[in-house]
mmCIF file with all atom_site columns, C-alpha atoms in Angstrom:
data_model
loop_
_atom_site.group_PDB
_atom_site.id
_atom_site.type_symbol
_atom_site.label_atom_id
_atom_site.label_alt_id
_atom_site.label_comp_id
_atom_site.label_asym_id
_atom_site.label_entity_id
_atom_site.label_seq_id
_atom_site.pdbx_PDB_ins_code
_atom_site.Cartn_x
_atom_site.Cartn_y
_atom_site.Cartn_z
_atom_site.occupancy
_atom_site.B_iso_or_equiv
_atom_site.pdbx_formal_charge
_atom_site.auth_seq_id
_atom_site.auth_comp_id
_atom_site.auth_asym_id
_atom_site.auth_atom_id
_atom_site.pdbx_PDB_model_num
ATOM 1   C CA . ASP A 1 1   ? 124.880 95.231  90.282  1.00 96.00 ? 372 ASP A CA 1
ATOM 2   C CA . ILE A 1 2   ? 126.381 98.469  92.040  1.00 97.00 ? 373 ILE A CA 1
ATOM 3   C CA . VAL A 1 3   ? 127.116 97.752  95.511  1.00 98.00 ? 374 VAL A CA 1
ATOM 4   C CA . MET A 1 4   ? 126.787 100.921 97.753  1.00 98.00 ? 375 MET A CA 1
ATOM 5   C CA . THR A 1 5   ? 128.354 100.935 101.232 1.00 98.00 ? 376 THR A CA 1
ATOM 6   C CA . GLN A 1 6   ? 128.064 103.110 103.572 1.00 98.00 ? 377 GLN A CA 1
ATOM 7   C CA . SER A 1 7   ? 129.654 104.051 106.986 1.00 97.00 ? 378 SER A CA 1
ATOM 8   C CA . PRO A 1 8   ? 129.277 104.650 109.624 1.00 97.00 ? 379 PRO A CA 1
ATOM 9   C CA . ASP A 1 9   ? 126.162 102.100 110.469 1.00 98.00 ? 380 ASP A CA 1
ATOM 10  C CA . SER A 1 10  ? 125.542 104.604 113.376 1.00 98.00 ? 381 SER A CA 1
ATOM 11  C CA . LEU A 1 11  ? 126.693 107.679 114.903 1.00 97.00 ? 382 LEU A CA 1
ATOM 12  C CA . ALA A 1 12  ? 126.024 109.916 117.746 1.00 98.00 ? 383 ALA A CA 1
ATOM 13  C CA . VAL A 1 13  ? 126.387 113.597 117.735 1.00 98.00 ? 384 VAL A CA 1
ATOM 14  C CA . SER A 1 14  ? 125.665 116.425 120.286 1.00 98.00 ? 385 SER A CA 1
ATOM 15  C CA . LEU A 1 15  ? 123.243 118.911 118.938 1.00 98.00 ? 386 LEU A CA 1
ATOM 16  C CA . GLY A 1 16  ? 124.999 122.031 116.954 1.00 98.00 ? 387 GLY A CA 1
ATOM 17  C CA . GLU A 1 17  ? 128.112 119.760 116.136 1.00 98.00 ? 388 GLU A CA 1
ATOM 18  C CA . ARG A 1 18  ? 128.903 118.598 112.761 1.00 98.00 ? 389 ARG A CA 1
ATOM 19  C CA . ALA A 1 19  ? 127.673 114.883 111.736 1.00 98.00 ? 390 ALA A CA 1
ATOM 20  C CA . THR A 1 20  ? 129.657 112.880 108.616 1.00 98.00 ? 391 THR A CA 1
ATOM 21  C CA . ILE A 1 21  ? 128.448 109.856 106.847 1.00 98.00 ? 392 ILE A CA 1
ATOM 22  C CA . ASN A 1 22  ? 130.389 108.278 103.996 1.00 98.00 ? 393 ASN A CA 1
ATOM 23  C CA . CYS A 1 23  ? 128.994 106.102 101.470 1.00 98.00 ? 394 CYS A CA 1
ATOM 24  C CA . LYS A 1 24  ? 130.938 104.424 98.466  1.00 98.00 ? 395 LYS A CA 1
ATOM 25  C CA . SER A 1 25  ? 129.989 102.503 95.229  1.00 98.00 ? 396 SER A CA 1
ATOM 26  C CA . SER A 1 26  ? 131.934 99.384  93.897  1.00 98.00 ? 397 SER A CA 1
ATOM 27  C CA . GLN A 1 27  ? 132.236 101.103 90.794  1.00 98.00 ? 398 GLN A CA 1
ATOM 28  C CA . SER A 1 28  ? 131.762 104.866 89.421  1.00 98.00 ? 399 SER A CA 1
ATOM 29  C CA . VAL A 1 29  ? 128.368 106.517 89.314  1.00 97.00 ? 400 VAL A CA 1
ATOM 30  C CA . LEU A 1 30  ? 129.601 109.418 87.454  1.00 97.00 ? 401 LEU A CA 1
ATOM 31  C CA . TYR A 1 31  ? 128.280 109.430 83.960  1.00 93.00 ? 402 TYR A CA 1
ATOM 32  C CA . SER A 1 32  ? 130.519 111.025 81.229  1.00 92.00 ? 403 SER A CA 1
ATOM 33  C CA . SER A 1 33  ? 128.105 112.272 79.038  1.00 91.00 ? 404 SER A CA 1
ATOM 34  C CA . ASN A 1 34  ? 127.004 115.365 81.234  1.00 92.00 ? 405 ASN A CA 1
ATOM 35  C CA . ASN A 1 35  ? 129.676 115.387 84.327  1.00 94.00 ? 406 ASN A CA 1
ATOM 36  C CA . LYS A 1 36  ? 127.078 114.073 86.722  1.00 95.00 ? 407 LYS A CA 1
ATOM 37  C CA . ASN A 1 37  ? 127.300 111.513 89.737  1.00 97.00 ? 408 ASN A CA 1
ATOM 38  C CA . TYR A 1 38  ? 123.838 109.787 89.690  1.00 97.00 ? 409 TYR A CA 1
ATOM 39  C CA . LEU A 1 39  ? 123.861 109.791 93.912  1.00 98.00 ? 410 LEU A CA 1
ATOM 40  C CA . ALA A 1 40  ? 121.436 110.346 95.868  1.00 98.00 ? 411 ALA A CA 1
ATOM 41  C CA . TRP A 1 41  ? 120.955 110.830 99.934  1.00 98.00 ? 412 TRP A CA 1
ATOM 42  C CA . TYR A 1 42  ? 117.278 110.422 101.793 1.00 98.00 ? 413 TYR A CA 1
ATOM 43  C CA . GLN A 1 43  ? 116.310 111.004 105.376 1.00 98.00 ? 414 GLN A CA 1
ATOM 44  C CA . GLN A 1 44  ? 113.759 108.501 106.862 1.00 98.00 ? 415 GLN A CA 1
ATOM 45  C CA . LYS A 1 45  ? 112.612 109.516 110.154 1.00 98.00 ? 416 LYS A CA 1
ATOM 46  C CA . ALA A 1 46  ? 110.631 106.809 112.216 1.00 97.00 ? 417 ALA A CA 1
ATOM 47  C CA . GLY A 1 47  ? 107.098 105.614 110.677 1.00 96.00 ? 418 GLY A CA 1
ATOM 48  C CA . GLN A 1 48  ? 107.650 107.729 107.374 1.00 98.00 ? 419 GLN A CA 1
ATOM 49  C CA . PRO A 1 49  ? 108.300 107.452 103.827 1.00 98.00 ? 420 PRO A CA 1
ATOM 50  C CA . PRO A 1 50  ? 112.450 108.588 102.953 1.00 98.00 ? 421 PRO A CA 1
ATOM 51  C CA . LYS A 1 51  ? 112.782 111.956 101.982 1.00 98.00 ? 422 LYS A CA 1
ATOM 52  C CA . LEU A 1 52  ? 115.231 112.999 98.748  1.00 98.00 ? 423 LEU A CA 1
ATOM 53  C CA . LEU A 1 53  ? 117.485 115.660 100.312 1.00 98.00 ? 424 LEU A CA 1
ATOM 54  C CA . ILE A 1 54  ? 120.528 115.267 97.684  1.00 98.00 ? 425 ILE A CA 1
ATOM 55  C CA . TYR A 1 55  ? 120.579 114.543 94.190  1.00 98.00 ? 426 TYR A CA 1
ATOM 56  C CA . TRP A 1 56  ? 123.431 114.585 91.817  1.00 97.00 ? 427 TRP A CA 1
ATOM 57  C CA . ALA A 1 57  ? 125.373 113.970 95.061  1.00 98.00 ? 428 ALA A CA 1
ATOM 58  C CA . SER A 1 58  ? 125.710 117.998 95.910  1.00 98.00 ? 429 SER A CA 1
ATOM 59  C CA . THR A 1 59  ? 122.364 119.407 94.595  1.00 98.00 ? 430 THR A CA 1
ATOM 60  C CA . ARG A 1 60  ? 120.197 119.945 97.429  1.00 98.00 ? 431 ARG A CA 1
ATOM 61  C CA . GLU A 1 61  ? 116.537 119.199 97.266  1.00 97.00 ? 432 GLU A CA 1
ATOM 62  C CA . SER A 1 62  ? 114.076 121.954 97.059  1.00 96.00 ? 433 SER A CA 1
ATOM 63  C CA . GLY A 1 63  ? 113.159 122.980 100.546 1.00 97.00 ? 434 GLY A CA 1
ATOM 64  C CA . VAL A 1 64  ? 116.004 120.915 102.050 1.00 98.00 ? 435 VAL A CA 1
ATOM 65  C CA . PRO A 1 65  ? 117.971 123.325 104.789 1.00 98.00 ? 436 PRO A CA 1
ATOM 66  C CA . ASP A 1 66  ? 121.422 124.329 104.001 1.00 97.00 ? 437 ASP A CA 1
ATOM 67  C CA . ARG A 1 67  ? 122.841 122.843 106.861 1.00 98.00 ? 438 ARG A CA 1
ATOM 68  C CA . PHE A 1 68  ? 122.715 119.565 104.764 1.00 98.00 ? 439 PHE A CA 1
ATOM 69  C CA . SER A 1 69  ? 125.472 119.311 101.817 1.00 98.00 ? 440 SER A CA 1
ATOM 70  C CA . GLY A 1 70  ? 126.863 116.492 99.790  1.00 98.00 ? 441 GLY A CA 1
ATOM 71  C CA . SER A 1 71  ? 129.938 116.297 98.095  1.00 98.00 ? 442 SER A CA 1
ATOM 72  C CA . GLY A 1 72  ? 132.261 113.197 96.609  1.00 98.00 ? 443 GLY A CA 1
ATOM 73  C CA . SER A 1 73  ? 132.887 112.126 93.086  1.00 98.00 ? 444 SER A CA 1
ATOM 74  C CA . GLY A 1 74  ? 132.925 108.417 91.492  1.00 97.00 ? 445 GLY A CA 1
ATOM 75  C CA . THR A 1 75  ? 133.077 106.193 94.109  1.00 98.00 ? 446 THR A CA 1
ATOM 76  C CA . ASP A 1 76  ? 133.348 108.156 97.396  1.00 98.00 ? 447 ASP A CA 1
ATOM 77  C CA . PHE A 1 77  ? 130.601 110.579 98.698  1.00 98.00 ? 448 PHE A CA 1
ATOM 78  C CA . THR A 1 78  ? 129.949 112.288 101.631 1.00 98.00 ? 449 THR A CA 1
ATOM 79  C CA . LEU A 1 79  ? 126.870 113.902 103.376 1.00 98.00 ? 450 LEU A CA 1
ATOM 80  C CA . THR A 1 80  ? 127.714 116.586 106.279 1.00 98.00 ? 451 THR A CA 1
ATOM 81  C CA . ILE A 1 81  ? 125.053 118.306 108.490 1.00 98.00 ? 452 ILE A CA 1
ATOM 82  C CA . SER A 1 82  ? 126.849 121.272 109.361 1.00 98.00 ? 453 SER A CA 1
ATOM 83  C CA . SER A 1 83  ? 125.326 122.017 112.589 1.00 97.00 ? 454 SER A CA 1
ATOM 84  C CA . LEU A 1 84  ? 123.025 118.966 114.147 1.00 98.00 ? 455 LEU A CA 1
ATOM 85  C CA . GLN A 1 85  ? 119.304 119.726 114.948 1.00 98.00 ? 456 GLN A CA 1
ATOM 86  C CA . ALA A 1 86  ? 116.860 117.486 117.123 1.00 98.00 ? 457 ALA A CA 1
ATOM 87  C CA . GLU A 1 87  ? 114.790 117.086 114.031 1.00 98.00 ? 458 GLU A CA 1
ATOM 88  C CA . ASP A 1 88  ? 117.467 115.229 112.384 1.00 98.00 ? 459 ASP A CA 1
ATOM 89  C CA . VAL A 1 89  ? 117.520 111.805 114.329 1.00 98.00 ? 460 VAL A CA 1
ATOM 90  C CA . ALA A 1 90  ? 116.652 109.817 111.642 1.00 98.00 ? 461 ALA A CA 1
ATOM 91  C CA . VAL A 1 91  ? 118.226 106.767 109.291 1.00 98.00 ? 462 VAL A CA 1
ATOM 92  C CA . TYR A 1 92  ? 119.990 108.550 106.139 1.00 98.00 ? 463 TYR A CA 1
ATOM 93  C CA . TYR A 1 93  ? 120.515 106.487 102.959 1.00 98.00 ? 464 TYR A CA 1
ATOM 94  C CA . CYS A 1 94  ? 122.385 106.632 99.938  1.00 98.00 ? 465 CYS A CA 1
ATOM 95  C CA . GLN A 1 95  ? 121.391 105.385 96.598  1.00 98.00 ? 466 GLN A CA 1
ATOM 96  C CA . GLN A 1 96  ? 123.228 104.906 93.481  1.00 98.00 ? 467 GLN A CA 1
ATOM 97  C CA . GLY A 1 97  ? 121.026 106.120 90.131  1.00 96.00 ? 468 GLY A CA 1
ATOM 98  C CA . TRP A 1 98  ? 123.716 105.074 87.572  1.00 95.00 ? 469 TRP A CA 1
ATOM 99  C CA . SER A 1 99  ? 122.484 101.795 86.081  1.00 93.00 ? 470 SER A CA 1
ATOM 100 C CA . ALA A 1 100 ? 119.437 99.399  87.391  1.00 93.00 ? 471 ALA A CA 1
ATOM 101 C CA . PRO A 1 101 ? 119.055 97.726  89.574  1.00 96.00 ? 472 PRO A CA 1
ATOM 102 C CA . ILE A 1 102 ? 118.430 100.690 91.742  1.00 97.00 ? 473 ILE A CA 1
ATOM 103 C CA . THR A 1 103 ? 120.612 99.938  94.995  1.00 98.00 ? 474 THR A CA 1
ATOM 104 C CA . PHE A 1 104 ? 120.840 101.507 98.326  1.00 98.00 ? 475 PHE A CA 1
ATOM 105 C CA . GLY A 1 105 ? 123.090 101.714 101.170 1.00 98.00 ? 476 GLY A CA 1
ATOM 106 C CA . GLN A 1 106 ? 122.307 99.672  104.032 1.00 98.00 ? 477 GLN A CA 1
ATOM 107 C CA . GLY A 1 107 ? 121.612 103.262 106.200 1.00 98.00 ? 478 GLY A CA 1
ATOM 108 C CA . THR A 1 108 ? 123.021 105.070 108.837 1.00 98.00 ? 479 THR A CA 1
ATOM 109 C CA . ARG A 1 109 ? 121.217 105.538 112.087 1.00 98.00 ? 480 ARG A CA 1
ATOM 110 C CA . LEU A 1 110 ? 122.026 108.991 113.435 1.00 98.00 ? 481 LEU A CA 1
ATOM 111 C CA . GLU A 1 111 ? 121.275 109.974 117.245 1.00 98.00 ? 482 GLU A CA 1
ATOM 112 C CA . ILE A 1 112 ? 121.859 112.790 119.678 1.00 97.00 ? 483 ILE A CA 1
ATOM 113 C CA . LYS A 1 113 ? 125.051 112.487 121.846 1.00 96.00 ? 484 LYS A CA 1
ATOM 114 C CA . GLN B 2 1   ? 102.324 119.355 93.231  1.00 86.00 ? 614 GLN B CA 1
ATOM 115 C CA . VAL B 2 2   ? 101.712 115.785 92.795  1.00 92.00 ? 615 VAL B CA 1
ATOM 116 C CA . GLN B 2 3   ? 101.600 113.531 95.382  1.00 96.00 ? 616 GLN B CA 1
ATOM 117 C CA . LEU B 2 4   ? 101.634 109.619 95.590  1.00 97.00 ? 617 LEU B CA 1
ATOM 118 C CA . VAL B 2 5   ? 98.403  107.962 97.222  1.00 97.00 ? 618 VAL B CA 1
ATOM 119 C CA . GLN B 2 6   ? 98.803  104.388 97.702  1.00 98.00 ? 619 GLN B CA 1
ATOM 120 C CA . SER B 2 7   ? 96.158  101.549 98.592  1.00 98.00 ? 620 SER B CA 1
ATOM 121 C CA . GLY B 2 8   ? 95.530  100.893 102.198 1.00 98.00 ? 621 GLY B CA 1
ATOM 122 C CA . ALA B 2 9   ? 97.253  97.801  104.344 1.00 98.00 ? 622 ALA B CA 1
ATOM 123 C CA . GLU B 2 10  ? 96.863  93.902  103.015 1.00 98.00 ? 623 GLU B CA 1
ATOM 124 C CA . VAL B 2 11  ? 96.974  90.707  105.204 1.00 98.00 ? 624 VAL B CA 1
ATOM 125 C CA . LYS B 2 12  ? 97.425  87.566  103.011 1.00 98.00 ? 625 LYS B CA 1
ATOM 126 C CA . LYS B 2 13  ? 98.010  83.785  102.883 1.00 98.00 ? 626 LYS B CA 1
ATOM 127 C CA . PRO B 2 14  ? 101.012 82.487  101.946 1.00 98.00 ? 627 PRO B CA 1
ATOM 128 C CA . GLY B 2 15  ? 101.260 81.470  98.706  1.00 98.00 ? 628 GLY B CA 1
ATOM 129 C CA . SER B 2 16  ? 98.876  84.352  97.085  1.00 98.00 ? 629 SER B CA 1
ATOM 130 C CA . SER B 2 17  ? 99.396  87.044  95.468  1.00 98.00 ? 630 SER B CA 1
ATOM 131 C CA . VAL B 2 18  ? 98.821  91.214  96.358  1.00 98.00 ? 631 VAL B CA 1
ATOM 132 C CA . LYS B 2 19  ? 98.171  94.271  94.020  1.00 98.00 ? 632 LYS B CA 1
ATOM 133 C CA . VAL B 2 20  ? 99.303  97.834  95.504  1.00 98.00 ? 633 VAL B CA 1
ATOM 134 C CA . SER B 2 21  ? 97.990  100.948 93.677  1.00 98.00 ? 634 SER B CA 1
ATOM 135 C CA . CYS B 2 22  ? 99.752  104.463 93.839  1.00 97.00 ? 635 CYS B CA 1
ATOM 136 C CA . LYS B 2 23  ? 97.726  107.248 92.285  1.00 96.00 ? 636 LYS B CA 1
ATOM 137 C CA . ALA B 2 24  ? 98.972  110.412 91.271  1.00 94.00 ? 637 ALA B CA 1
ATOM 138 C CA . SER B 2 25  ? 97.144  113.222 93.152  1.00 91.00 ? 638 SER B CA 1
ATOM 139 C CA . GLY B 2 26  ? 97.267  117.298 91.840  1.00 86.00 ? 639 GLY B CA 1
ATOM 140 C CA . GLY B 2 27  ? 99.413  115.967 88.550  1.00 82.00 ? 640 GLY B CA 1
ATOM 141 C CA . THR B 2 28  ? 100.049 112.962 85.832  1.00 77.00 ? 641 THR B CA 1
ATOM 142 C CA . PHE B 2 29  ? 102.984 110.658 85.981  1.00 78.00 ? 642 PHE B CA 1
ATOM 143 C CA . SER B 2 30  ? 103.901 112.430 82.549  1.00 72.00 ? 643 SER B CA 1
ATOM 144 C CA . SER B 2 31  ? 107.536 111.350 81.297  1.00 87.00 ? 644 SER B CA 1
ATOM 145 C CA . HIS B 2 32  ? 108.717 110.099 84.829  1.00 93.00 ? 645 HIS B CA 1
ATOM 146 C CA . ALA B 2 33  ? 109.057 106.646 85.996  1.00 95.00 ? 646 ALA B CA 1
ATOM 147 C CA . ILE B 2 34  ? 107.161 105.009 88.989  1.00 97.00 ? 647 ILE B CA 1
ATOM 148 C CA . ASN B 2 35  ? 109.701 102.544 90.969  1.00 98.00 ? 648 ASN B CA 1
ATOM 149 C CA . TRP B 2 36  ? 108.386 100.190 94.068  1.00 98.00 ? 649 TRP B CA 1
ATOM 150 C CA . VAL B 2 37  ? 110.948 100.017 96.861  1.00 98.00 ? 650 VAL B CA 1
ATOM 151 C CA . ARG B 2 38  ? 109.981 97.908  99.815  1.00 98.00 ? 651 ARG B CA 1
ATOM 152 C CA . GLN B 2 39  ? 111.308 97.878  103.452 1.00 98.00 ? 652 GLN B CA 1
ATOM 153 C CA . ALA B 2 40  ? 111.233 94.962  105.962 1.00 98.00 ? 653 ALA B CA 1
ATOM 154 C CA . PRO B 2 41  ? 110.612 95.358  109.350 1.00 97.00 ? 654 PRO B CA 1
ATOM 155 C CA . GLY B 2 42  ? 113.608 97.333  110.772 1.00 96.00 ? 655 GLY B CA 1
ATOM 156 C CA . GLN B 2 43  ? 115.492 96.639  107.884 1.00 98.00 ? 656 GLN B CA 1
ATOM 157 C CA . GLY B 2 44  ? 116.620 98.590  105.014 1.00 98.00 ? 657 GLY B CA 1
ATOM 158 C CA . LEU B 2 45  ? 115.324 99.728  101.093 1.00 98.00 ? 658 LEU B CA 1
ATOM 159 C CA . GLU B 2 46  ? 114.900 97.165  98.340  1.00 98.00 ? 659 GLU B CA 1
ATOM 160 C CA . TRP B 2 47  ? 114.637 98.283  95.254  1.00 98.00 ? 660 TRP B CA 1
ATOM 161 C CA . MET B 2 48  ? 112.151 95.819  93.024  1.00 98.00 ? 661 MET B CA 1
ATOM 162 C CA . GLY B 2 49  ? 111.251 97.866  89.494  1.00 97.00 ? 662 GLY B CA 1
ATOM 163 C CA . GLY B 2 50  ? 109.888 100.150 87.867  1.00 97.00 ? 663 GLY B CA 1
ATOM 164 C CA . ILE B 2 51  ? 107.831 101.264 84.963  1.00 96.00 ? 664 ILE B CA 1
ATOM 165 C CA . ILE B 2 52  ? 107.865 104.282 82.628  1.00 94.00 ? 665 ILE B CA 1
ATOM 166 C CA . PRO B 2 53  ? 104.673 105.026 81.370  1.00 92.00 ? 666 PRO B CA 1
ATOM 167 C CA . ILE B 2 54  ? 104.234 107.017 78.586  1.00 91.00 ? 667 ILE B CA 1
ATOM 168 C CA . VAL B 2 55  ? 106.423 104.667 76.771  1.00 91.00 ? 668 VAL B CA 1
ATOM 169 C CA . ASP B 2 56  ? 105.154 101.241 78.745  1.00 90.00 ? 669 ASP B CA 1
ATOM 170 C CA . THR B 2 57  ? 108.819 100.540 79.717  1.00 93.00 ? 670 THR B CA 1
ATOM 171 C CA . THR B 2 58  ? 109.701 98.247  82.472  1.00 96.00 ? 671 THR B CA 1
ATOM 172 C CA . ASN B 2 59  ? 112.817 97.496  84.332  1.00 96.00 ? 672 ASN B CA 1
ATOM 173 C CA . TYR B 2 60  ? 112.422 94.578  87.593  1.00 97.00 ? 673 TYR B CA 1
ATOM 174 C CA . ALA B 2 61  ? 114.820 93.197  89.998  1.00 97.00 ? 674 ALA B CA 1
ATOM 175 C CA . GLN B 2 62  ? 116.879 90.176  88.882  1.00 97.00 ? 675 GLN B CA 1
ATOM 176 C CA . LYS B 2 63  ? 115.289 89.257  92.643  1.00 97.00 ? 676 LYS B CA 1
ATOM 177 C CA . PHE B 2 64  ? 111.668 89.671  91.793  1.00 96.00 ? 677 PHE B CA 1
ATOM 178 C CA . GLN B 2 65  ? 111.540 88.725  88.209  1.00 93.00 ? 678 GLN B CA 1
ATOM 179 C CA . GLY B 2 66  ? 108.655 86.136  87.442  1.00 95.00 ? 679 GLY B CA 1
ATOM 180 C CA . ARG B 2 67  ? 106.934 87.145  90.427  1.00 98.00 ? 680 ARG B CA 1
ATOM 181 C CA . VAL B 2 68  ? 106.654 90.743  90.071  1.00 98.00 ? 681 VAL B CA 1
ATOM 182 C CA . THR B 2 69  ? 104.478 92.910  87.349  1.00 98.00 ? 682 THR B CA 1
ATOM 183 C CA . ILE B 2 70  ? 104.516 96.705  87.405  1.00 98.00 ? 683 ILE B CA 1
ATOM 184 C CA . THR B 2 71  ? 101.492 98.204  85.574  1.00 97.00 ? 684 THR B CA 1
ATOM 185 C CA . THR B 2 72  ? 99.984  101.942 84.619  1.00 95.00 ? 685 THR B CA 1
ATOM 186 C CA . ASP B 2 73  ? 96.438  103.095 83.864  1.00 93.00 ? 686 ASP B CA 1
ATOM 187 C CA . GLU B 2 74  ? 97.273  106.274 82.307  1.00 89.00 ? 687 GLU B CA 1
ATOM 188 C CA . SER B 2 75  ? 93.962  107.330 81.973  1.00 90.00 ? 688 SER B CA 1
ATOM 189 C CA . THR B 2 76  ? 93.572  107.372 86.053  1.00 92.00 ? 689 THR B CA 1
ATOM 190 C CA . SER B 2 77  ? 97.058  107.912 86.823  1.00 92.00 ? 690 SER B CA 1
ATOM 191 C CA . THR B 2 78  ? 97.697  104.954 88.619  1.00 95.00 ? 691 THR B CA 1
ATOM 192 C CA . ALA B 2 79  ? 100.323 102.697 89.175  1.00 96.00 ? 692 ALA B CA 1
ATOM 193 C CA . TYR B 2 80  ? 100.262 98.804  90.608  1.00 98.00 ? 693 TYR B CA 1
ATOM 194 C CA . MET B 2 81  ? 102.379 96.752  91.670  1.00 98.00 ? 694 MET B CA 1
ATOM 195 C CA . GLN B 2 82  ? 101.553 92.939  91.736  1.00 98.00 ? 695 GLN B CA 1
ATOM 196 C CA . LEU B 2 83  ? 103.646 90.556  93.300  1.00 98.00 ? 696 LEU B CA 1
ATOM 197 C CA . SER B 2 84  ? 102.794 86.705  93.852  1.00 98.00 ? 697 SER B CA 1
ATOM 198 C CA . SER B 2 85  ? 103.580 83.830  95.313  1.00 98.00 ? 698 SER B CA 1
ATOM 199 C CA . LEU B 2 86  ? 103.921 85.310  99.059  1.00 98.00 ? 699 LEU B CA 1
ATOM 200 C CA . THR B 2 87  ? 106.195 84.062  101.911 1.00 98.00 ? 700 THR B CA 1
ATOM 201 C CA . SER B 2 88  ? 106.485 85.677  105.324 1.00 98.00 ? 701 SER B CA 1
ATOM 202 C CA . ALA B 2 89  ? 109.600 86.888  103.932 1.00 98.00 ? 702 ALA B CA 1
ATOM 203 C CA . ASP B 2 90  ? 107.785 89.192  101.814 1.00 98.00 ? 703 ASP B CA 1
ATOM 204 C CA . THR B 2 91  ? 105.893 91.046  104.640 1.00 98.00 ? 704 THR B CA 1
ATOM 205 C CA . ALA B 2 92  ? 107.167 94.749  104.470 1.00 98.00 ? 705 ALA B CA 1
ATOM 206 C CA . VAL B 2 93  ? 105.830 98.122  103.729 1.00 98.00 ? 706 VAL B CA 1
ATOM 207 C CA . TYR B 2 94  ? 105.713 99.170  99.696  1.00 98.00 ? 707 TYR B CA 1
ATOM 208 C CA . TYR B 2 95  ? 106.308 102.233 98.781  1.00 98.00 ? 708 TYR B CA 1
ATOM 209 C CA . CYS B 2 96  ? 105.512 103.849 95.314  1.00 98.00 ? 709 CYS B CA 1
ATOM 210 C CA . ALA B 2 97  ? 108.536 106.473 94.109  1.00 98.00 ? 710 ALA B CA 1
ATOM 211 C CA . ARG B 2 98  ? 108.468 108.939 91.212  1.00 96.00 ? 711 ARG B CA 1
ATOM 212 C CA . ALA B 2 99  ? 112.157 109.076 89.540  1.00 95.00 ? 712 ALA B CA 1
ATOM 213 C CA . TRP B 2 100 ? 113.399 112.619 89.354  1.00 91.00 ? 713 TRP B CA 1
ATOM 214 C CA . GLY B 2 101 ? 114.360 112.552 85.568  1.00 87.00 ? 714 GLY B CA 1
ATOM 215 C CA . LEU B 2 102 ? 112.547 111.934 82.439  1.00 85.00 ? 715 LEU B CA 1
ATOM 216 C CA . LEU B 2 103 ? 112.316 108.793 80.979  1.00 86.00 ? 716 LEU B CA 1
ATOM 217 C CA . ARG B 2 104 ? 114.751 107.322 83.037  1.00 87.00 ? 717 ARG B CA 1
ATOM 218 C CA . VAL B 2 105 ? 113.881 104.583 85.645  1.00 88.00 ? 718 VAL B CA 1
ATOM 219 C CA . HIS B 2 106 ? 117.379 104.714 87.374  1.00 89.00 ? 719 HIS B CA 1
ATOM 220 C CA . ASP B 2 107 ? 117.524 108.087 88.793  1.00 93.00 ? 720 ASP B CA 1
ATOM 221 C CA . SER B 2 108 ? 117.005 109.822 92.188  1.00 96.00 ? 721 SER B CA 1
ATOM 222 C CA . LEU B 2 109 ? 113.308 109.267 93.519  1.00 97.00 ? 722 LEU B CA 1
ATOM 223 C CA . ASP B 2 110 ? 111.468 112.657 94.399  1.00 96.00 ? 723 ASP B CA 1
ATOM 224 C CA . ILE B 2 111 ? 108.695 111.891 95.652  1.00 97.00 ? 724 ILE B CA 1
ATOM 225 C CA . TRP B 2 112 ? 107.331 109.214 97.838  1.00 98.00 ? 725 TRP B CA 1
ATOM 226 C CA . GLY B 2 113 ? 104.033 107.055 98.478  1.00 98.00 ? 726 GLY B CA 1
ATOM 227 C CA . GLN B 2 114 ? 102.696 107.174 102.530 1.00 98.00 ? 727 GLN B CA 1
ATOM 228 C CA . GLY B 2 115 ? 103.607 103.258 101.808 1.00 98.00 ? 728 GLY B CA 1
ATOM 229 C CA . THR B 2 116 ? 101.370 100.422 102.129 1.00 98.00 ? 729 THR B CA 1
ATOM 230 C CA . LEU B 2 117 ? 101.924 97.686  104.786 1.00 98.00 ? 730 LEU B CA 1
ATOM 231 C CA . VAL B 2 118 ? 101.565 94.359  103.373 1.00 98.00 ? 731 VAL B CA 1
ATOM 232 C CA . THR B 2 119 ? 101.656 91.425  105.891 1.00 98.00 ? 732 THR B CA 1
ATOM 233 C CA . VAL B 2 120 ? 101.922 87.455  105.017 1.00 98.00 ? 733 VAL B CA 1
ATOM 234 C CA . SER B 2 121 ? 100.431 85.412  107.757 1.00 97.00 ? 734 SER B CA 1
ATOM 235 C CA . SER B 2 122 ? 99.196  81.908  107.964 1.00 95.00 ? 735 SER B CA 1
#
């Protein structure tokens, strides 16, 4: 199984500042046949299901604000929120879709400083 | 736009089984896989398995092999997840979620159900 490890476990950022969350996979999630990284990012607010933010490591899902961006390739990935808003308080998860079983990172709790 | 609507909360006794449903509202599953993911109280996300309805192919996490069964009824665009031999460790919110890509269980999950709380208690 591919192990997904996020850092940090929790993060406190001031409103309007940048937030950065890292995700590392135990093996590459890059498909050579289409040059796509099968890495997704989700946002989960309290009492709600997860919401897909980013897929293929850097493609924003429709309707997701452009302050959210994803980067990285192979085994190392980053989710960046360029200017933190109050509504961004949530737990963020990375997930690999390269192979079954689907695996998630342990989550990063993002709070306002 | 397809929505996934899940059945209501359940309370079960240890050793029993639970069957949770997930109905596609506003469309069908088509060639997208339906996955099941659970979340224990205060914990992270755990993938249980998935099914590609159009070819009736399933893929289960090894942890749940022999205890979980995922099926679909294409006539009603409903997926089901049955989990047997329940223990208190199975107390969790269970989500169904659609895979983004076609004919592929493992992918990003773009549409999620609202979740079903299953409580296992004597």
